[in-house]
Coordinates of C-alpha atoms in Angstrom, one line a residue:
M1 CA -34.8 13.8 -21.1
G2 CA -35.6 12.0 -17.5
I3 CA -34.2 14.0 -15.0
L4 CA -32.0 16.3 -16.1
N5 CA -28.3 15.7 -14.0
L6 CA -29.0 13.2 -11.5
S7 CA -26.7 10.6 -13.4
K8 CA -23.7 12.9 -12.8
L9 CA -25.3 13.6 -9.2
L10 CA -25.7 10.4 -8.0
A11 CA -21.8 9.9 -9.9
D12 CA -20.6 12.6 -7.5
I13 CA -22.6 11.6 -3.8
A14 CA -23.4 7.8 -4.4
P15 CA -21.5 6.9 -6.4
Q16 CA -22.0 3.1 -4.9
A17 CA -25.5 3.0 -6.3
L18 CA -23.4 2.4 -9.9
K19 CA -22.4 -1.1 -10.8
E20 CA -20.7 -2.0 -14.4
H21 CA -21.0 -5.3 -15.9
E22 CA -20.8 -7.0 -19.3
L23 CA -23.4 -8.2 -21.1
K24 CA -22.8 -11.6 -20.7
T25 CA -23.4 -10.9 -16.7
Y26 CA -27.0 -10.6 -17.6
F27 CA -27.4 -14.6 -18.3
G28 CA -31.0 -15.9 -17.2
R29 CA -31.8 -12.5 -16.5
K30 CA -35.7 -11.2 -17.5
V31 CA -35.2 -7.5 -18.5
A32 CA -37.6 -5.2 -19.7
I33 CA -36.6 -2.5 -22.2
D34 CA -37.6 0.5 -23.4
A35 CA -39.0 0.3 -26.7
S36 CA -38.9 3.4 -28.5
M37 CA -35.8 4.6 -26.9
C38 CA -34.0 1.5 -28.7
L39 CA -35.9 2.2 -31.9
Y40 CA -34.6 6.2 -31.5
Q41 CA -31.2 4.9 -30.9
F42 CA -31.4 2.3 -34.2
L43 CA -32.9 5.0 -36.0
I44 CA -29.9 7.6 -35.3
A45 CA -27.5 4.7 -35.6
V46 CA -28.2 1.9 -38.0
R47 CA -27.2 4.2 -41.5
T48 CA -25.3 3.9 -45.1
E49 CA -23.6 7.0 -46.1
G50 CA -25.1 9.1 -43.5
N51 CA -28.8 8.6 -44.5
Q52 CA -31.4 6.1 -42.5
L53 CA -31.4 2.0 -44.3
T54 CA -34.9 1.9 -46.4
S55 CA -36.3 -0.5 -48.4
A56 CA -36.7 -0.3 -52.5
D57 CA -39.8 1.6 -52.1
G58 CA -37.9 4.6 -50.1
E59 CA -39.5 3.0 -46.7
T60 CA -37.3 3.6 -43.5
T61 CA -35.7 0.0 -42.3
S62 CA -32.9 1.1 -39.7
H63 CA -35.5 0.2 -36.7
L64 CA -36.1 -3.4 -38.0
L65 CA -32.5 -4.5 -39.2
G66 CA -31.4 -2.5 -35.5
T67 CA -34.1 -4.4 -33.9
F68 CA -33.6 -8.0 -35.6
Y69 CA -29.8 -8.1 -34.8
R70 CA -29.8 -6.2 -31.5
T71 CA -32.8 -9.0 -30.0
I72 CA -30.7 -11.9 -31.1
R73 CA -27.7 -10.8 -29.7
L74 CA -29.3 -10.5 -26.2
I75 CA -30.9 -13.5 -26.6
E76 CA -27.3 -15.3 -27.6
N77 CA -26.2 -14.0 -23.9
G78 CA -29.4 -15.5 -22.2
I79 CA -30.8 -12.6 -21.7
K80 CA -35.2 -12.9 -21.8
P81 CA -36.1 -9.6 -23.5
V82 CA -39.6 -8.1 -23.3
Y83 CA -40.1 -5.0 -24.9
V84 CA -42.5 -2.3 -23.5
F85 CA -44.3 0.1 -25.8
D86 CA -44.9 3.9 -24.9
G87 CA -49.0 5.0 -25.2
K88 CA -50.4 8.4 -25.0
P89 CA -48.3 10.7 -23.1
P90 CA -49.9 12.3 -20.1
Q91 CA -51.1 15.8 -20.9
M92 CA -48.6 17.5 -17.9
K93 CA -46.1 16.4 -20.7
S94 CA -47.1 18.6 -23.2
G95 CA -45.1 21.5 -22.0
E96 CA -41.9 19.7 -22.9
L97 CA -43.4 17.7 -26.2
N98 CA -43.9 21.3 -27.4
K99 CA -40.2 22.2 -26.6
R100 CA -39.3 19.3 -28.6
H101 CA -41.7 20.2 -31.7
E102 CA -39.4 24.2 -31.2
K103 CA -36.2 22.4 -31.0
R104 CA -37.5 20.0 -34.4
V105 CA -38.2 23.3 -36.5
E106 CA -35.2 24.8 -35.3
A107 CA -33.1 21.9 -36.7
Q108 CA -35.6 21.9 -39.8
K109 CA -34.3 25.6 -40.5
A110 CA -30.7 24.8 -39.9
L111 CA -30.4 21.3 -42.3
E112 CA -32.3 23.6 -45.3
K113 CA -28.8 26.5 -44.5
A114 CA -26.7 23.6 -44.7
T115 CA -28.1 21.6 -47.5
E116 CA -27.6 25.3 -49.1
A117 CA -24.0 25.2 -47.8
G118 CA -23.3 21.9 -48.9
D119 CA -22.2 21.2 -45.4
V120 CA -21.8 17.3 -45.3
G121 CA -20.9 17.1 -41.4
E122 CA -23.9 19.7 -40.8
I123 CA -26.6 18.1 -42.5
D124 CA -25.6 14.8 -40.9
K125 CA -25.8 16.2 -37.4
F126 CA -29.2 17.9 -38.5
N127 CA -30.6 14.9 -39.9
K128 CA -30.4 13.2 -37.0
R129 CA -32.0 15.7 -35.0
L130 CA -35.1 15.1 -36.8
V131 CA -35.1 11.5 -36.3
K132 CA -38.5 10.4 -34.4
V133 CA -40.1 7.5 -33.9
T134 CA -43.5 7.0 -36.0
K135 CA -46.7 5.1 -34.9
L136 CA -45.4 2.7 -38.3
H137 CA -42.1 1.9 -36.4
S138 CA -43.6 0.3 -33.5
E139 CA -46.0 -1.6 -35.4
E140 CA -43.4 -3.1 -37.6
V141 CA -41.2 -4.1 -35.0
K142 CA -44.0 -5.4 -33.0
K143 CA -44.7 -7.3 -35.9
L144 CA -41.1 -8.2 -36.2
L145 CA -41.0 -9.4 -32.2
K146 CA -44.1 -11.4 -32.5
M147 CA -42.6 -13.8 -35.4
M148 CA -39.2 -14.3 -33.1
G149 CA -41.0 -15.5 -30.2
V150 CA -40.2 -12.5 -28.3
P151 CA -43.3 -10.7 -26.1
Y152 CA -44.0 -6.7 -25.9
V153 CA -46.2 -4.8 -23.6
D154 CA -48.7 -1.9 -25.2
A155 CA -48.2 0.5 -21.6
P156 CA -51.0 2.4 -21.6
C157 CA -48.9 5.9 -21.0
E158 CA -45.3 5.9 -19.9
A159 CA -42.7 2.5 -20.7
E160 CA -40.7 3.4 -18.5
A161 CA -43.4 3.6 -15.9
Q162 CA -44.4 0.1 -17.1
C163 CA -41.1 -1.2 -17.0
A164 CA -40.5 0.0 -13.3
A165 CA -43.8 -1.7 -12.8
L166 CA -42.5 -4.8 -14.3
V167 CA -39.7 -4.8 -11.6
K168 CA -42.0 -4.0 -8.7
A169 CA -44.0 -6.7 -9.4
G170 CA -41.1 -9.3 -9.7
K171 CA -41.9 -10.2 -13.7
V172 CA -38.8 -9.2 -14.8
Y173 CA -34.7 -8.3 -12.9
A174 CA -34.6 -4.7 -14.3
A175 CA -35.8 -2.1 -16.5
A176 CA -33.2 -1.0 -19.2
T177 CA -33.4 2.7 -20.6
E178 CA -31.2 5.5 -21.2
D179 CA -34.0 7.5 -18.9
M180 CA -33.2 7.9 -15.1
D181 CA -37.1 8.2 -14.5
A182 CA -36.9 4.3 -14.2
L183 CA -35.9 5.6 -10.7
T184 CA -38.4 8.0 -10.1
F185 CA -41.1 5.6 -11.3
G186 CA -39.5 3.2 -8.3
S187 CA -38.1 0.5 -10.7
K188 CA -35.5 -1.1 -8.2
V189 CA -32.9 -1.9 -10.8
L190 CA -31.9 0.4 -13.7
L191 CA -29.9 -1.1 -16.6
R192 CA -28.4 1.8 -19.1
H193 CA -26.4 0.9 -22.0
L194 CA -27.8 -2.4 -22.0
T195 CA -29.1 -2.0 -26.3
F196 CA -25.9 -0.1 -27.0
S197 CA -23.2 -1.5 -25.1
E198 CA -21.5 -3.8 -27.8
A199 CA -22.0 -1.5 -30.8
R200 CA -19.9 1.2 -28.0
K201 CA -18.2 -1.2 -26.7
M202 CA -19.6 0.1 -23.4
P203 CA -19.9 -2.0 -20.1
I204 CA -23.4 -1.8 -18.9
Q205 CA -24.2 0.5 -16.2
E206 CA -26.5 -1.0 -13.1
I207 CA -28.2 1.6 -10.9
H208 CA -30.1 -0.4 -8.1
L209 CA -32.2 2.0 -5.9
D210 CA -31.9 1.0 -2.8
K211 CA -28.5 2.0 -2.9
V212 CA -29.7 5.0 -4.6
L213 CA -31.5 6.5 -1.7
E214 CA -29.5 5.2 1.0
G215 CA -26.3 7.2 -0.7
L216 CA -28.8 10.3 -1.3
E217 CA -29.6 9.8 2.3
V218 CA -33.5 10.2 0.9
T219 CA -37.0 8.4 0.9
Q220 CA -38.2 7.6 -2.6
N221 CA -41.0 9.9 -1.7
E222 CA -38.2 13.2 -0.9
F223 CA -36.2 11.3 -4.4
I224 CA -39.4 12.2 -6.3
D225 CA -39.4 15.6 -5.0
L226 CA -35.5 16.1 -5.5
C227 CA -36.1 14.8 -9.2
I228 CA -38.9 17.5 -9.3
L229 CA -36.3 20.1 -8.5
L230 CA -33.6 18.8 -10.7
G231 CA -35.7 19.1 -13.9
C232 CA -38.2 16.1 -15.4
D233 CA -40.3 16.4 -18.3
Y234 CA -43.5 17.1 -16.7
T235 CA -43.0 20.7 -15.2
D236 CA -40.3 23.2 -15.0
S237 CA -37.7 23.5 -12.3
I238 CA -36.7 26.2 -9.9
R239 CA -33.9 28.3 -11.3
G240 CA -30.6 28.5 -9.4
I241 CA -30.9 25.4 -7.5
G242 CA -28.9 22.9 -9.2
P243 CA -28.3 19.1 -8.2
K244 CA -26.5 19.8 -5.0
R245 CA -28.6 22.7 -3.4
G246 CA -31.5 20.8 -4.0
L247 CA -30.1 17.5 -2.7
E248 CA -29.4 20.1 0.4
L249 CA -32.5 21.4 0.8
I250 CA -34.2 18.2 -0.3
R251 CA -32.9 16.6 2.8
K252 CA -33.4 19.5 5.3
H253 CA -36.9 20.2 4.3
K254 CA -38.1 16.9 3.1
S255 CA -40.5 17.8 0.8
I256 CA -41.5 20.7 -2.3
E257 CA -44.2 22.4 -0.2
N258 CA -41.5 23.2 3.1
I259 CA -38.7 24.4 0.5
L260 CA -41.4 26.9 -1.1
E261 CA -41.6 28.2 2.5
S262 CA -37.8 28.8 3.5
I263 CA -36.1 29.9 0.4
D264 CA -36.2 33.3 -0.8
T265 CA -37.9 33.4 -3.9
E266 CA -36.5 36.3 -5.4
K267 CA -33.2 34.8 -5.6
Y268 CA -34.8 31.3 -6.3
P269 CA -37.9 32.7 -8.5
V270 CA -40.4 29.7 -8.6
P271 CA -42.2 28.7 -12.0
E272 CA -46.1 30.7 -12.3
N273 CA -48.6 28.1 -11.6
W274 CA -45.8 25.8 -10.9
N275 CA -47.8 22.3 -11.1
F276 CA -45.3 20.4 -8.7
K277 CA -47.9 18.5 -7.2
G278 CA -49.4 16.8 -10.6
A279 CA -45.8 15.7 -11.6
R280 CA -45.7 14.1 -8.2
E281 CA -48.9 12.3 -8.5
L282 CA -47.5 10.6 -12.1
F283 CA -44.2 9.5 -10.6
Q284 CA -46.2 7.8 -7.6
E285 CA -49.5 6.7 -9.2
P286 CA -48.7 6.5 -13.0
D287 CA -50.9 5.3 -15.7
I288 CA -50.3 1.2 -16.1
A289 CA -51.2 -1.8 -16.9
D290 CA -51.2 -4.1 -14.3
A291 CA -48.1 -6.0 -13.8
E292 CA -49.5 -9.0 -12.5
N293 CA -51.9 -9.7 -15.4
I294 CA -49.2 -9.4 -17.6
E295 CA -48.5 -12.9 -19.0
M296 CA -44.8 -13.0 -21.1
T297 CA -44.1 -16.2 -23.5
W298 CA -41.0 -16.1 -25.1
G299 CA -41.7 -18.5 -28.0
E300 CA -40.0 -20.2 -31.2
P301 CA -39.1 -17.7 -34.0
D302 CA -41.6 -18.5 -37.1
E303 CA -38.4 -18.4 -39.6
D304 CA -40.5 -18.6 -43.1
A305 CA -42.6 -15.3 -41.4
M306 CA -39.7 -13.6 -41.0
V307 CA -38.4 -14.5 -44.7
K308 CA -41.1 -13.2 -46.2
F309 CA -41.5 -10.0 -44.3
L310 CA -38.2 -9.0 -44.2
C311 CA -36.9 -10.2 -47.5
E312 CA -39.7 -10.0 -49.6
E313 CA -41.9 -7.0 -48.1
K314 CA -38.4 -5.1 -46.7
N315 CA -35.4 -6.5 -49.2
F316 CA -33.4 -7.7 -46.5
S317 CA -31.0 -10.8 -47.6
E318 CA -32.2 -13.7 -47.2
E319 CA -29.2 -15.8 -46.3
R320 CA -28.6 -13.0 -43.7
V321 CA -31.9 -13.4 -42.6
R322 CA -31.9 -17.2 -42.2
N323 CA -28.4 -17.1 -40.5
G324 CA -29.9 -15.3 -37.9
C325 CA -32.8 -17.3 -37.1
K326 CA -30.1 -19.7 -37.1
K327 CA -28.4 -18.3 -34.1
L328 CA -31.8 -17.2 -32.6
L329 CA -33.0 -20.3 -32.6
K330 CA -29.3 -22.1 -31.4
A331 CA -29.2 -19.4 -28.4
K332 CA -33.1 -20.2 -27.2
G333 CA -31.9 -23.7 -27.0
G334 CA -29.1 -22.6 -25.3
S335 CA -30.6 -20.5 -22.5
V336 CA -32.9 -23.0 -21.0
Q337 CA -30.8 -23.3 -17.9
G338 CA -31.2 -21.0 -15.7
R339 CA -29.2 -18.8 -13.0
L340 CA -28.0 -20.7 -10.2
D341 CA -29.0 -17.7 -8.0
G342 CA -32.4 -18.4 -9.0
F343 CA -32.2 -21.9 -7.0
F344 CA -30.3 -21.3 -4.1
T345 CA -29.3 -18.6 -0.9
V346 CA -26.4 -18.5 0.5
L347 CA -26.8 -17.9 3.6
S348 CA -24.3 -16.4 5.9
T349 CA -23.5 -19.2 9.8
T350 CA -20.4 -16.7 10.2
P351 CA -20.9 -13.3 12.5
A352 CA -20.2 -10.1 11.2
K353 CA -17.5 -9.4 13.2
R354 CA -15.8 -13.0 13.3
K355 CA -15.7 -12.3 9.5
V356 CA -13.8 -8.7 9.7
E357 CA -11.3 -10.6 12.4
D358 CA -10.6 -13.6 10.0
K359 CA -10.0 -11.1 7.2
K360 CA -7.2 -9.2 8.7
N361 CA -5.3 -12.5 10.0
T362 CA -5.9 -13.6 6.3
P363 CA -2.6 -13.4 4.0
N364 CA -4.0 -11.5 0.7
K365 CA -3.0 -14.4 -1.7
R366 CA -4.7 -15.3 -4.8
G367 CA -5.8 -18.5 -5.5
K368 CA -5.2 -20.1 -8.5
G369 CA -7.6 -20.0 -11.2
T370 CA -9.3 -17.0 -9.5
K371 CA -8.0 -14.0 -11.6
G372 CA -10.6 -12.4 -13.8
R373 CA -13.2 -13.7 -11.9
G374 CA -15.9 -11.3 -11.2
R375 CA -19.3 -11.2 -9.9
G376 CA -22.6 -10.4 -11.3
P377 CA -25.3 -8.9 -10.1
K378 CA -27.4 -9.9 -7.5

């Protein structure tokens, strides 16, 4: 789930924190990708005749096909991906996991009814709701990534927290996930829609944490409490307090403890045994591997191993796999050059006031060759 309604709140209150870019903008960037989120997307999207792709033995292969081609596409655009896999979920997430289990039970019942009625549309809808990333899916993708020369990290707990740690340590530029709680864990930059921007023709949404805090007028600790009020995976929220009301309360009272002392608990009933402090601690001190000690190496792909695994074991087309390997080799050879902003820092020698005056006195004209030039992320 991430953080409920946070993206809408930012769009309304702190739009300056949200930027949109094309995939090619991230040439030369190292990005930590939430692997489980990707696999879930592939299991839903990579299908034929409404069903997941399978091998001759009936084993699901959608996750492998999606990972293979999407990783190649990222590397073709000069991006260096590192996939981060979930570990054991924290005990406080058990309530959310139980809710998801109940929804799956309901979806299974609805699927059975739709199957009896022969409603193809409903069958497809409820089949997608029953999709679950398994340990086998993750292990097979790790095996493929190793053959592709792409690094991965096994997080001891939440992948989003580990991605955020890699960003904070300067190991990667951004965390790529759809879950907004990467910001709550402290990721300086969050990329949304990175792993399916091409398929859906969507721009990548880039969110900067410092702009989020500036726009919402809160500190990081206050932001964490706000996210708990909005609704997170670890505990229930206070019924009746929506995003904007929650922000008003945080701005005024600075912490959940102070809010609880000031609100009318009959009007805003507080969950019984509300462990907001435990949730706060999980965001402030998550269970992560020390990012400073994580070594990430992008190596050469092993074409023969991929052909054996994907073609002989999973019934992929050998021609397509070998063509994919050629693209991978070509892309890796062409992405050696780093970003220019990694080598140079541009320093202004013009006072800010002078800049404003010069801008006012400068005619509003475009120079030749400037049309369509965009700026990449800093």
